[in-house]
Amino acid sequence: MNFPPEIRQLVLSNYPMIIATLVAYFVIFVLISWAAKRKLTKDVGDYVVASRNLGWVVVTFTMYASVLSGVGMAGIPGAIYTIGTSFVVTALTGIIISTALLWYFGPRIWVLGKEYGFTTPGDLLGEYYQSDIIRMYTVIASLVYNIAYIVAQLLAGGILLNVLSGNAISLNFGIWIITIVVIIHVALAGLRGIAWLDFFNGALILVLLFAFGVFIMVAAGGPGSVVAGLGGIRDRFITTPGMIGIFTPSRIFGVMIGLSIGSIVLSPSAWIRIYSARGRSHFAKIGVLMLVLWLISHVIGTYFIGTYGRVLFPDAANPDFISSLLAFGVLPVFIATLFLIAVLAAIISTTDTYIHVLTATVVRDCIRTLFWPTMDDAQEFRLNRTITIGAAGICVLLALSYPVLITPLAIFAGGITVQLLPPLVGAVTWSRASTEAALVAPAVGVLLTLKWEMGILPGILPPPFAPALPGLAVAFFINVFLFIVISYLTKPQSPEQVEKFHGLLAREL
Amino acid sequence: MKWNEDWRKANRPPASQHPKIYTFWPRGRGRVIFGYFIFITLLDYIVLTLFGGRPILIAGMPLLIWITVIFALLTIAGILGFDAWNKNQSSPPVANTPQAEDNES
């Protein structure tokens, strides 16, 4: 994966300004870390969930920035370039449904977290189903999801630093730099520092995506002219099933189950941010603001970047670089530079979030629960900081050793986390759900997802039987079906357990 | 290693003997809210199926985008509207909350 030589040349010709902008960004970064560190108390609740005291605007921006990532800034415009308008509709449809689900599940997760001191998904599901196996499912989901994304972000960040430095920083050294910066930031500032930095990064990304879209419209002579420039492919580009002929409405809804719901609602980082909100009444505002941010980002930003990229560079070798390529073709040089910095900001926001969450889930749900139950909060706080270094080190080694194997996993990581949705429904809404169902159904869903999307398991399973749907969606529906059937065939949780969770929610909401 | 599978030891009577069953499909205004979001999602799917293949531009933007933006606006209206409705009709303090609300026995 190499940046196009044209961009390298443009960067070299504007080298002083790019370095100055990069330095300015990192100065702001350090100031935010320092301010957050001053507020951090040596308490695990403050480190992991910011004492459940983040305002709704900060929670919204941290969810937006951490999910957007380098994938959103580079990968989604690249996918629109390749697939057409159908892909932006796929991304937005998923975000819209995720917003409604967040509004529904957010207050429920928050109330239980506040009442019983939960800080991770495993706390909630493991406690409701009274099973450490189910708790381990959340750890496995966290490991797969977070490691896949961290590795992908480190690689992308290393490449970007290599380009921004005019080749002065090698790819591997760039990966190490980002890792060390993120470790220091996470260990010193905890979730509050991550959220504050995400707020800044998210605002920067939003403004630049919006500006990018506006500059494209001005350059092309209006939104209609952008589409007209597509020429002979115009009709296929702006309709379903898109340029590659498979993005039917069924596939749009199927893909979004993993890519959006799995990331925005069910990922461990989203869950921890739900715990960290100041009040349960904030989730309507969080959902609406987040949807507005995504609409601006995709309708004005990524849609025009992917489409106009197709107009100006119809034969781009790697569509993932189309946003960077187009930036220097359309934007003033300073704003194009800022755009590359914003891509780096998105990468950092995702990396720090996922390293923090990965550590928190491993320490709480694995080490403290299984091996060191007498661990107190101060010890858990210190262990979180220590494990952060180890987790980041493992991710760096994976990024340097197996980039080809790991990076595609990021695409389907949401397909793994979304398998936790049925057990969550059982814990907060449907008291008929049984532990047996929560043990079997998600495991089947995960195995089928790995088989059908990644080809990881040997050929012991048939291909998905619904060709209009992606494998991860079929796996999810099988999970839901099994969850319901097994629940009806077995006994629900004890009345005391049902009252502890569902009774509390019925009284509080 | 401390591994808990306490559900195996828990007293779990059959569902028919549970004092209260909390359902996925709520009663009252909860059912209206569920119905609304399911309706607009199905509507989006149907409209995408019927009109998604038409290469129409409105104000320079593809029809596909407009369909999705309208779906987003209906979702925003639903969240804000139902949230306000919930707040206006919110339950009395916990101690006085009737237990039948949103429950099926």
Short mmCIF file of C-alpha atoms in Angstrom, two decimals, chain A:
data_model
loop_
_atom_site.label_atom_id
_atom_site.label_comp_id
_atom_site.label_asym_id
_atom_site.label_seq_id
_atom_site.Cartn_x
_atom_site.Cartn_y
_atom_site.Cartn_z
CA MET A 1 0.00 0.00 0.00
CA ASN A 2 1.78 3.16 -1.20
CA PHE A 3 0.66 6.74 -1.60
CA PRO A 4 0.41 7.87 -5.23
CA PRO A 5 3.64 9.60 -6.33
CA GLU A 6 1.68 12.76 -7.28
CA ILE A 7 0.76 13.33 -3.64
CA ARG A 8 4.31 12.73 -2.46
CA GLN A 9 5.45 15.36 -4.94
CA LEU A 10 2.82 17.87 -3.79
CA VAL A 11 3.76 17.27 -0.17
CA LEU A 12 7.44 17.83 -0.88
CA SER A 13 6.70 21.10 -2.66
CA ASN A 14 4.78 22.37 0.41
CA TYR A 15 6.99 20.77 3.02
CA PRO A 16 7.50 23.70 5.49
CA MET A 17 3.80 24.45 5.73
CA ILE A 18 2.91 20.80 6.22
CA ILE A 19 5.46 20.35 8.99
CA ALA A 20 4.26 23.55 10.69
CA THR A 21 0.64 22.34 10.55
CA LEU A 22 1.63 18.93 11.86
CA VAL A 23 3.52 20.50 14.76
CA ALA A 24 0.57 22.81 15.52
CA TYR A 25 -1.76 19.82 15.64
CA PHE A 26 0.46 17.96 18.07
CA VAL A 27 0.80 21.05 20.27
CA ILE A 28 -3.00 21.17 20.59
CA PHE A 29 -2.96 17.43 21.20
CA VAL A 30 -0.49 17.81 24.08
CA LEU A 31 -2.46 20.69 25.60
CA ILE A 32 -5.65 18.63 25.60
CA SER A 33 -3.85 15.66 27.17
CA TRP A 34 -2.34 17.90 29.83
CA ALA A 35 -5.67 19.53 30.68
CA ALA A 36 -7.38 16.13 30.95
CA LYS A 37 -4.55 14.72 33.04
CA ARG A 38 -5.04 17.49 35.59
CA LYS A 39 -8.64 16.39 36.10
CA LEU A 40 -7.92 12.66 36.25
CA THR A 41 -8.32 11.12 39.69
CA LYS A 42 -6.58 7.84 40.48
CA ASP A 43 -9.80 5.94 40.28
CA VAL A 44 -10.67 3.28 37.74
CA GLY A 45 -14.17 4.69 37.29
CA ASP A 46 -12.69 8.03 36.29
CA TYR A 47 -10.13 6.40 34.00
CA VAL A 48 -12.52 4.03 32.22
CA VAL A 49 -15.87 5.88 32.14
CA ALA A 50 -14.82 9.45 33.09
CA SER A 51 -16.83 9.22 36.33
CA ARG A 52 -20.02 8.99 34.19
CA ASN A 53 -19.89 12.73 33.81
CA LEU A 54 -19.32 13.55 30.13
CA GLY A 55 -21.67 16.08 28.56
CA TRP A 56 -23.85 15.02 25.66
CA VAL A 57 -22.00 17.07 23.04
CA VAL A 58 -18.66 15.54 24.04
CA VAL A 59 -20.16 12.02 24.08
CA THR A 60 -21.59 12.60 20.60
CA PHE A 61 -18.34 13.84 19.13
CA THR A 62 -16.28 11.09 20.73
CA MET A 63 -18.65 8.46 19.27
CA TYR A 64 -18.52 10.18 15.87
CA ALA A 65 -14.74 10.65 15.74
CA SER A 66 -13.85 7.21 17.01
CA VAL A 67 -16.16 5.41 14.58
CA LEU A 68 -15.29 7.60 11.58
CA SER A 69 -11.58 6.68 11.63
CA GLY A 70 -9.30 6.50 8.65
CA VAL A 71 -11.88 4.19 7.08
CA GLY A 72 -14.43 6.99 6.97
CA MET A 73 -12.00 9.59 5.67
CA ALA A 74 -10.34 7.42 3.04
CA GLY A 75 -12.09 4.05 2.80
CA ILE A 76 -15.67 5.26 2.37
CA PRO A 77 -14.87 7.81 -0.38
CA GLY A 78 -12.90 5.00 -2.03
CA ALA A 79 -15.89 2.65 -1.76
CA ILE A 80 -18.19 5.32 -3.23
CA TYR A 81 -15.66 5.78 -6.04
CA THR A 82 -15.86 2.05 -6.77
CA ILE A 83 -19.51 1.21 -6.01
CA GLY A 84 -21.33 4.51 -6.52
CA THR A 85 -24.07 6.30 -4.59
CA SER A 86 -25.40 2.96 -3.28
CA PHE A 87 -22.51 2.80 -0.87
CA VAL A 88 -23.16 6.17 0.76
CA VAL A 89 -26.79 5.05 1.11
CA THR A 90 -25.54 1.84 2.77
CA ALA A 91 -23.44 3.76 5.26
CA LEU A 92 -26.18 6.29 6.03
CA THR A 93 -28.98 3.73 6.32
CA GLY A 94 -26.94 1.88 8.90
CA ILE A 95 -26.21 5.06 10.81
CA ILE A 96 -29.89 6.08 10.80
CA ILE A 97 -31.03 2.74 12.21
CA SER A 98 -28.14 2.74 14.68
CA THR A 99 -29.24 6.16 15.91
CA ALA A 100 -32.71 4.87 16.72
CA LEU A 101 -31.23 1.82 18.43
CA LEU A 102 -28.86 4.03 20.43
CA TRP A 103 -31.82 6.10 21.61
CA TYR A 104 -33.57 2.88 22.70
CA PHE A 105 -30.69 0.96 24.27
CA GLY A 106 -28.63 3.91 25.53
CA PRO A 107 -30.77 4.81 28.57
CA ARG A 108 -31.22 1.13 29.48
CA ILE A 109 -27.49 0.40 29.43
CA TRP A 110 -26.82 3.66 31.25
CA VAL A 111 -29.32 3.00 34.08
CA LEU A 112 -27.95 -0.49 34.72
CA GLY A 113 -24.37 0.78 34.55
CA LYS A 114 -25.07 3.55 37.02
CA GLU A 115 -26.98 1.35 39.46
CA TYR A 116 -24.57 -1.59 39.53
CA GLY A 117 -21.26 0.12 38.67
CA PHE A 118 -20.83 -1.55 35.27
CA THR A 119 -18.00 -0.24 33.13
CA THR A 120 -17.81 -2.82 30.33
CA PRO A 121 -20.23 -4.82 28.15
CA GLY A 122 -19.05 -7.98 29.95
CA ASP A 123 -20.12 -6.52 33.30
CA LEU A 124 -23.71 -6.18 32.11
CA LEU A 125 -24.12 -9.39 30.11
CA GLY A 126 -22.00 -11.56 32.41
CA GLU A 127 -23.93 -10.37 35.44
CA TYR A 128 -27.38 -10.79 33.91
CA TYR A 129 -26.79 -14.26 32.55
CA GLN A 130 -24.61 -15.20 35.56
CA SER A 131 -22.06 -16.72 33.21
CA ASP A 132 -18.38 -16.04 32.73
CA ILE A 133 -18.54 -17.76 29.34
CA ILE A 134 -20.85 -14.99 28.16
CA ARG A 135 -18.56 -12.45 29.75
CA MET A 136 -15.73 -13.99 27.74
CA TYR A 137 -17.77 -13.58 24.55
CA THR A 138 -17.62 -9.84 25.10
CA VAL A 139 -13.87 -10.04 25.65
CA ILE A 140 -13.43 -12.01 22.42
CA ALA A 141 -15.62 -9.50 20.55
CA SER A 142 -13.55 -6.70 22.06
CA LEU A 143 -10.26 -8.35 21.08
CA VAL A 144 -11.33 -9.04 17.49
CA TYR A 145 -12.98 -5.68 16.94
CA ASN A 146 -10.41 -3.47 18.63
CA ILE A 147 -7.25 -5.23 17.46
CA ALA A 148 -8.50 -5.31 13.87
CA TYR A 149 -9.23 -1.58 13.90
CA ILE A 150 -6.08 -0.60 15.80
CA VAL A 151 -3.83 -2.52 13.40
CA ALA A 152 -5.57 -1.01 10.37
CA GLN A 153 -5.29 2.50 11.85
CA LEU A 154 -1.62 2.08 12.78
CA LEU A 155 -0.80 1.02 9.25
CA ALA A 156 -2.74 3.89 7.71
CA GLY A 157 -1.20 6.35 10.18
CA GLY A 158 2.30 5.09 9.47
CA ILE A 159 1.81 5.60 5.76
CA LEU A 160 0.37 9.06 6.30
CA LEU A 161 3.23 10.17 8.56
CA ASN A 162 5.66 8.81 6.00
CA VAL A 163 4.05 10.98 3.32
CA LEU A 164 3.60 14.07 5.49
CA SER A 165 7.24 13.94 6.55
CA GLY A 166 8.42 13.74 2.96
CA ASN A 167 9.80 10.24 3.56
CA ALA A 168 11.87 11.42 6.53
CA ILE A 169 9.82 9.08 8.75
CA SER A 170 9.69 5.48 7.55
CA LEU A 171 6.45 3.49 7.63
CA ASN A 172 7.59 1.39 10.58
CA PHE A 173 8.92 4.37 12.50
CA GLY A 174 5.65 6.20 11.81
CA ILE A 175 3.71 3.29 13.32
CA TRP A 176 5.89 3.45 16.44
CA ILE A 177 5.48 7.21 16.74
CA ILE A 178 1.69 7.02 16.62
CA THR A 179 1.67 4.13 19.07
CA ILE A 180 3.86 5.91 21.61
CA VAL A 181 1.88 9.15 21.32
CA VAL A 182 -1.38 7.25 21.81
CA ILE A 183 -0.06 5.22 24.76
CA ILE A 184 1.07 8.35 26.58
CA HIS A 185 -2.23 10.09 25.85
CA VAL A 186 -4.40 7.16 26.97
CA ALA A 187 -2.36 6.32 30.07
CA LEU A 188 -2.14 9.92 31.26
CA ALA A 189 -5.60 11.22 30.43
CA GLY A 190 -8.02 8.25 30.46
CA LEU A 191 -11.41 8.40 28.80
CA ARG A 192 -11.88 12.10 29.56
CA GLY A 193 -8.74 13.01 27.64
CA ILE A 194 -9.72 10.71 24.78
CA ALA A 195 -13.18 12.26 24.64
CA TRP A 196 -11.86 15.83 24.71
CA LEU A 197 -9.37 15.06 21.97
CA ASP A 198 -12.13 13.36 19.98
CA PHE A 199 -14.22 16.50 20.35
CA PHE A 200 -11.45 18.56 18.78
CA ASN A 201 -10.65 15.95 16.15
CA GLY A 202 -14.32 15.41 15.33
CA ALA A 203 -14.93 19.13 14.85
CA LEU A 204 -11.83 19.40 12.65
CA ILE A 205 -12.91 16.43 10.54
CA LEU A 206 -16.47 17.69 10.20
CA VAL A 207 -15.45 21.17 9.10
CA LEU A 208 -12.96 19.82 6.57
CA LEU A 209 -15.32 17.25 5.08
CA PHE A 210 -17.95 19.98 4.71
CA ALA A 211 -15.42 22.39 3.18
CA PHE A 212 -14.19 19.68 0.84
CA GLY A 213 -17.71 19.12 -0.48
CA VAL A 214 -18.32 22.84 -0.93
CA PHE A 215 -15.04 23.32 -2.81
CA ILE A 216 -15.92 20.40 -5.09
CA MET A 217 -19.31 21.91 -5.89
CA VAL A 218 -17.71 25.26 -6.62
CA ALA A 219 -15.02 23.68 -8.80
CA ALA A 220 -17.52 21.59 -10.76
CA GLY A 221 -20.18 24.30 -11.04
CA GLY A 222 -22.81 22.78 -8.78
CA PRO A 223 -23.91 19.37 -7.53
CA GLY A 224 -25.59 18.48 -10.83
CA SER A 225 -22.40 19.20 -12.74
CA VAL A 226 -20.48 16.80 -10.51
CA VAL A 227 -22.84 14.01 -11.54
CA ALA A 228 -22.90 15.13 -15.19
CA GLY A 229 -19.12 14.74 -15.27
CA LEU A 230 -19.54 10.97 -14.78
CA GLY A 231 -20.52 10.73 -18.45
CA GLY A 232 -21.51 7.27 -19.61
CA ILE A 233 -21.48 5.70 -16.14
CA ARG A 234 -23.78 8.38 -14.68
CA ASP A 235 -26.95 6.30 -14.48
CA ARG A 236 -25.31 3.23 -12.96
CA PHE A 237 -23.34 5.37 -10.51
CA ILE A 238 -26.35 7.15 -8.98
CA THR A 239 -28.74 4.18 -8.75
CA THR A 240 -29.03 0.76 -7.17
CA PRO A 241 -27.52 -1.81 -7.55
CA GLY A 242 -24.50 0.42 -8.22
CA MET A 243 -21.40 0.08 -10.36
CA ILE A 244 -20.62 -3.51 -9.36
CA GLY A 245 -24.24 -4.59 -9.64
CA ILE A 246 -24.81 -6.12 -6.20
CA PHE A 247 -25.90 -3.24 -3.95
CA THR A 248 -29.60 -3.97 -4.01
CA PRO A 249 -31.77 -2.70 -1.12
CA SER A 250 -31.44 -6.15 0.53
CA ARG A 251 -27.66 -5.96 0.41
CA ILE A 252 -27.70 -2.34 1.60
CA PHE A 253 -29.68 -3.39 4.68
CA GLY A 254 -27.58 -6.54 5.14
CA VAL A 255 -24.20 -4.83 4.98
CA MET A 256 -25.26 -2.04 7.32
CA ILE A 257 -26.08 -4.56 10.09
CA GLY A 258 -22.40 -5.25 10.59
CA LEU A 259 -20.74 -2.12 9.36
CA SER A 260 -22.92 0.36 11.25
CA ILE A 261 -24.99 -1.30 13.98
CA GLY A 262 -22.04 -3.43 15.04
CA SER A 263 -19.79 -0.38 15.25
CA ILE A 264 -22.07 2.41 16.47
CA VAL A 265 -24.26 0.56 18.97
CA LEU A 266 -22.67 -2.77 19.89
CA SER A 267 -18.93 -2.10 19.82
CA PRO A 268 -17.32 -2.07 23.27
CA SER A 269 -16.23 1.55 22.73
CA ALA A 270 -19.81 2.67 22.07
CA TRP A 271 -20.97 0.77 25.14
CA ILE A 272 -18.36 2.43 27.38
CA ARG A 273 -19.33 5.86 26.01
CA ILE A 274 -22.95 5.13 26.89
CA TYR A 275 -21.85 4.46 30.48
CA SER A 276 -19.83 7.67 30.51
CA ALA A 277 -22.74 10.02 29.69
CA ARG A 278 -23.88 12.39 32.42
CA GLY A 279 -27.56 11.43 32.32
CA ARG A 280 -29.98 8.97 30.83
CA SER A 281 -32.09 11.74 29.32
CA HIS A 282 -29.24 12.76 27.00
CA PHE A 283 -29.53 9.94 24.50
CA ALA A 284 -32.15 11.60 22.29
CA LYS A 285 -29.87 14.62 21.88
CA ILE A 286 -26.81 12.40 21.38
CA GLY A 287 -28.57 10.36 18.70
CA VAL A 288 -29.93 13.35 16.81
CA LEU A 289 -26.68 15.32 16.87
CA MET A 290 -24.72 12.27 15.80
CA LEU A 291 -27.06 11.67 12.89
CA VAL A 292 -26.73 15.30 11.81
CA LEU A 293 -22.91 15.04 11.95
CA TRP A 294 -22.97 11.88 9.84
CA LEU A 295 -25.39 13.40 7.34
CA ILE A 296 -23.10 16.39 6.84
CA SER A 297 -20.05 14.13 6.61
CA HIS A 298 -21.51 11.74 4.06
CA VAL A 299 -23.97 13.77 2.00
CA ILE A 300 -21.74 16.82 1.60
CA GLY A 301 -18.34 15.24 2.25
CA THR A 302 -17.71 11.65 1.24
CA TYR A 303 -20.39 11.47 -1.49
CA PHE A 304 -18.90 14.39 -3.41
CA ILE A 305 -15.32 13.25 -2.78
CA GLY A 306 -15.99 9.76 -4.14
CA THR A 307 -18.09 11.00 -7.05
CA TYR A 308 -15.82 13.84 -8.15
CA GLY A 309 -12.82 11.62 -7.64
CA ARG A 310 -14.36 9.27 -10.18
CA VAL A 311 -14.82 12.23 -12.55
CA LEU A 312 -11.27 13.60 -12.28
CA PHE A 313 -9.36 10.36 -11.75
CA PRO A 314 -11.35 7.58 -13.45
CA ASP A 315 -8.42 5.16 -13.43
CA ALA A 316 -7.03 5.60 -9.92
CA ALA A 317 -4.89 2.62 -8.98
CA ASN A 318 -6.05 2.55 -5.35
CA PRO A 319 -9.43 4.17 -4.58
CA ASP A 320 -8.55 4.44 -0.87
CA PHE A 321 -6.25 7.34 -1.80
CA ILE A 322 -8.84 9.18 -3.86
CA SER A 323 -9.66 11.66 -1.07
CA SER A 324 -5.99 12.59 -0.62
CA LEU A 325 -5.44 12.80 -4.36
CA LEU A 326 -8.50 14.97 -4.85
CA ALA A 327 -7.65 17.22 -1.90
CA PHE A 328 -4.61 18.62 -3.67
CA GLY A 329 -6.56 18.88 -6.93
CA VAL A 330 -9.51 20.85 -5.55
CA LEU A 331 -8.65 22.46 -2.23
CA PRO A 332 -6.24 25.34 -1.58
CA VAL A 333 -2.92 23.86 -0.49
CA PHE A 334 -3.30 24.89 3.16
CA ILE A 335 -6.76 23.31 3.43
CA ALA A 336 -5.55 20.22 1.57
CA THR A 337 -2.78 19.97 4.15
CA LEU A 338 -5.30 20.35 6.94
CA PHE A 339 -7.37 17.60 5.35
CA LEU A 340 -4.44 15.18 5.55
CA ILE A 341 -3.92 16.24 9.16
CA ALA A 342 -7.64 15.56 9.76
CA VAL A 343 -7.19 12.05 8.37
CA LEU A 344 -4.35 11.61 10.85
CA ALA A 345 -6.61 13.02 13.59
CA ALA A 346 -9.30 10.47 12.72
CA ILE A 347 -6.73 7.70 12.86
CA ILE A 348 -5.47 8.85 16.25
CA SER A 349 -9.01 9.19 17.63
CA THR A 350 -9.84 5.65 16.65
CA THR A 351 -6.56 4.21 17.88
CA ASP A 352 -6.65 5.83 21.31
CA THR A 353 -10.29 4.88 21.81
CA TYR A 354 -9.82 1.26 20.88
CA ILE A 355 -6.61 0.77 22.87
CA HIS A 356 -8.35 2.22 25.92
CA VAL A 357 -11.40 -0.03 25.45
CA LEU A 358 -9.35 -3.11 24.68
CA THR A 359 -7.40 -2.63 27.90
CA ALA A 360 -10.45 -1.87 30.02
CA THR A 361 -12.31 -4.99 28.86
CA VAL A 362 -9.34 -7.32 29.27
CA VAL A 363 -8.51 -6.00 32.75
CA ARG A 364 -12.08 -5.92 34.05
CA ASP A 365 -13.66 -8.93 32.37
CA CYS A 366 -10.71 -11.26 32.21
CA ILE A 367 -8.00 -10.48 34.73
CA ARG A 368 -10.10 -9.06 37.57
CA THR A 369 -13.02 -11.45 37.17
CA LEU A 370 -11.13 -14.68 36.63
CA PHE A 371 -7.68 -14.34 38.10
CA TRP A 372 -7.64 -11.52 40.63
CA PRO A 373 -11.12 -11.04 42.10
CA THR A 374 -9.72 -9.26 45.17
CA MET A 375 -8.21 -6.52 43.01
CA ASP A 376 -9.28 -3.11 44.28
CA ASP A 377 -10.06 -0.05 42.16
CA ALA A 378 -6.63 1.52 42.61
CA GLN A 379 -4.94 -1.69 41.47
CA GLU A 380 -7.31 -1.95 38.50
CA PHE A 381 -6.47 1.64 37.57
CA ARG A 382 -2.72 0.95 37.64
CA LEU A 383 -3.14 -2.34 35.78
CA ASN A 384 -5.11 -0.58 33.05
CA ARG A 385 -2.19 1.75 32.45
CA THR A 386 0.29 -1.11 32.40
CA ILE A 387 -1.74 -3.32 30.08
CA THR A 388 -2.21 -0.38 27.71
CA ILE A 389 1.49 -0.57 26.90
CA GLY A 390 1.38 -4.33 26.37
CA ALA A 391 -1.77 -4.21 24.22
CA ALA A 392 -0.33 -1.44 22.06
CA GLY A 393 2.92 -3.36 21.67
CA ILE A 394 1.05 -6.46 20.45
CA CYS A 395 -0.90 -4.35 17.95
CA VAL A 396 2.32 -2.83 16.61
CA LEU A 397 3.83 -6.26 16.15
CA LEU A 398 0.71 -7.42 14.31
CA ALA A 399 0.75 -4.31 12.13
CA LEU A 400 4.38 -4.90 11.23
CA SER A 401 4.05 -8.66 10.79
CA TYR A 402 0.63 -9.48 9.35
CA PRO A 403 -0.86 -6.36 7.74
CA VAL A 404 -2.47 -8.26 4.89
CA LEU A 405 -4.12 -10.78 7.20
CA ILE A 406 -5.40 -8.34 9.77
CA THR A 407 -6.58 -5.33 7.81
CA PRO A 408 -9.52 -6.99 6.02
CA LEU A 409 -10.73 -8.15 9.41
CA ALA A 410 -11.49 -4.53 10.30
CA ILE A 411 -14.19 -4.47 7.66
CA PHE A 412 -16.11 -7.29 9.29
CA ALA A 413 -15.28 -6.53 12.91
CA GLY A 414 -18.73 -4.97 13.33
CA GLY A 415 -20.17 -8.26 12.11
CA ILE A 416 -18.68 -9.86 15.22
CA THR A 417 -19.84 -7.29 17.77
CA VAL A 418 -23.38 -7.17 16.35
CA GLN A 419 -23.79 -10.80 17.46
CA LEU A 420 -24.08 -9.43 21.02
CA LEU A 421 -27.38 -7.73 20.17
CA PRO A 422 -29.71 -10.66 21.04
CA PRO A 423 -28.12 -11.19 24.50
CA LEU A 424 -28.39 -7.43 25.09
CA VAL A 425 -32.08 -7.49 24.17
CA GLY A 426 -32.53 -10.32 26.65
CA ALA A 427 -30.79 -8.41 29.42
CA VAL A 428 -32.65 -5.12 29.02
CA THR A 429 -35.94 -5.86 27.27
CA TRP A 430 -37.04 -9.48 26.89
CA SER A 431 -37.01 -11.34 30.18
CA ARG A 432 -37.90 -14.64 28.50
CA ALA A 433 -34.30 -14.91 27.26
CA SER A 434 -32.29 -17.74 28.82
CA THR A 435 -28.62 -18.22 29.54
CA GLU A 436 -28.56 -21.28 27.29
CA ALA A 437 -29.71 -19.12 24.38
CA ALA A 438 -27.11 -16.46 25.17
CA LEU A 439 -24.43 -19.15 25.25
CA VAL A 440 -25.29 -20.86 21.97
CA ALA A 441 -26.76 -18.28 19.59
CA PRO A 442 -23.99 -15.61 19.56
CA ALA A 443 -21.31 -18.32 19.28
CA VAL A 444 -23.01 -19.70 16.19
CA GLY A 445 -23.37 -16.18 14.78
CA VAL A 446 -19.68 -15.42 15.27
CA LEU A 447 -18.53 -18.72 13.76
CA LEU A 448 -20.77 -18.28 10.72
CA THR A 449 -19.56 -14.70 10.25
CA LEU A 450 -15.94 -15.82 10.38
CA LYS A 451 -16.68 -18.60 7.95
CA TRP A 452 -18.71 -16.65 5.42
CA GLU A 453 -16.97 -13.29 5.55
CA MET A 454 -13.38 -14.20 6.30
CA GLY A 455 -13.10 -17.81 5.16
CA ILE A 456 -11.22 -18.47 8.40
CA LEU A 457 -12.88 -21.76 9.30
CA PRO A 458 -12.39 -24.81 7.09
CA GLY A 459 -15.16 -25.77 4.69
CA ILE A 460 -17.39 -27.51 7.17
CA LEU A 461 -20.27 -25.11 6.65
CA PRO A 462 -22.32 -24.44 3.53
CA PRO A 463 -22.31 -20.96 1.98
CA PRO A 464 -25.05 -18.52 3.04
CA PHE A 465 -28.33 -19.63 1.55
CA ALA A 466 -29.60 -16.10 0.85
CA PRO A 467 -27.52 -14.76 -2.05
CA ALA A 468 -29.08 -11.28 -1.80
CA LEU A 469 -27.70 -10.86 1.72
CA PRO A 470 -24.06 -10.73 2.85
CA GLY A 471 -22.85 -13.58 5.03
CA LEU A 472 -22.65 -11.48 8.18
CA ALA A 473 -26.34 -10.57 7.90
CA VAL A 474 -27.37 -14.20 7.40
CA ALA A 475 -25.21 -15.17 10.38
CA PHE A 476 -26.89 -12.45 12.47
CA PHE A 477 -30.40 -13.60 11.54
CA ILE A 478 -29.52 -17.20 12.38
CA ASN A 479 -28.23 -15.95 15.74
CA VAL A 480 -31.54 -14.12 16.37
CA PHE A 481 -33.57 -17.16 15.34
CA LEU A 482 -31.60 -19.52 17.57
CA PHE A 483 -31.75 -17.08 20.47
CA ILE A 484 -35.55 -16.99 20.36
CA VAL A 485 -36.04 -20.72 19.82
CA ILE A 486 -33.59 -21.81 22.53
CA SER A 487 -35.03 -19.28 24.96
CA TYR A 488 -38.50 -20.78 24.50
CA LEU A 489 -37.12 -24.29 24.95
CA THR A 490 -35.32 -23.47 28.21
CA LYS A 491 -36.01 -21.63 31.46
CA PRO A 492 -35.59 -17.86 31.83
CA GLN A 493 -33.47 -16.23 34.52
CA SER A 494 -34.56 -16.42 38.13
CA PRO A 495 -37.30 -13.99 39.21
CA GLU A 496 -34.77 -12.17 41.40
CA GLN A 497 -32.42 -11.66 38.47
CA VAL A 498 -35.26 -10.51 36.23
CA GLU A 499 -36.37 -7.97 38.81
CA LYS A 500 -32.78 -6.80 39.35
CA PHE A 501 -32.50 -5.81 35.70
CA HIS A 502 -35.90 -5.55 34.04
CA GLY A 503 -37.69 -4.43 37.18
CA LEU A 504 -35.20 -1.63 37.70
CA LEU A 505 -35.57 -0.49 34.09
CA ALA A 506 -39.38 -0.61 34.29
CA ARG A 507 -39.28 1.62 37.35
CA GLU A 508 -36.63 4.02 36.11
CA LEU A 509 -37.64 4.52 32.46
#
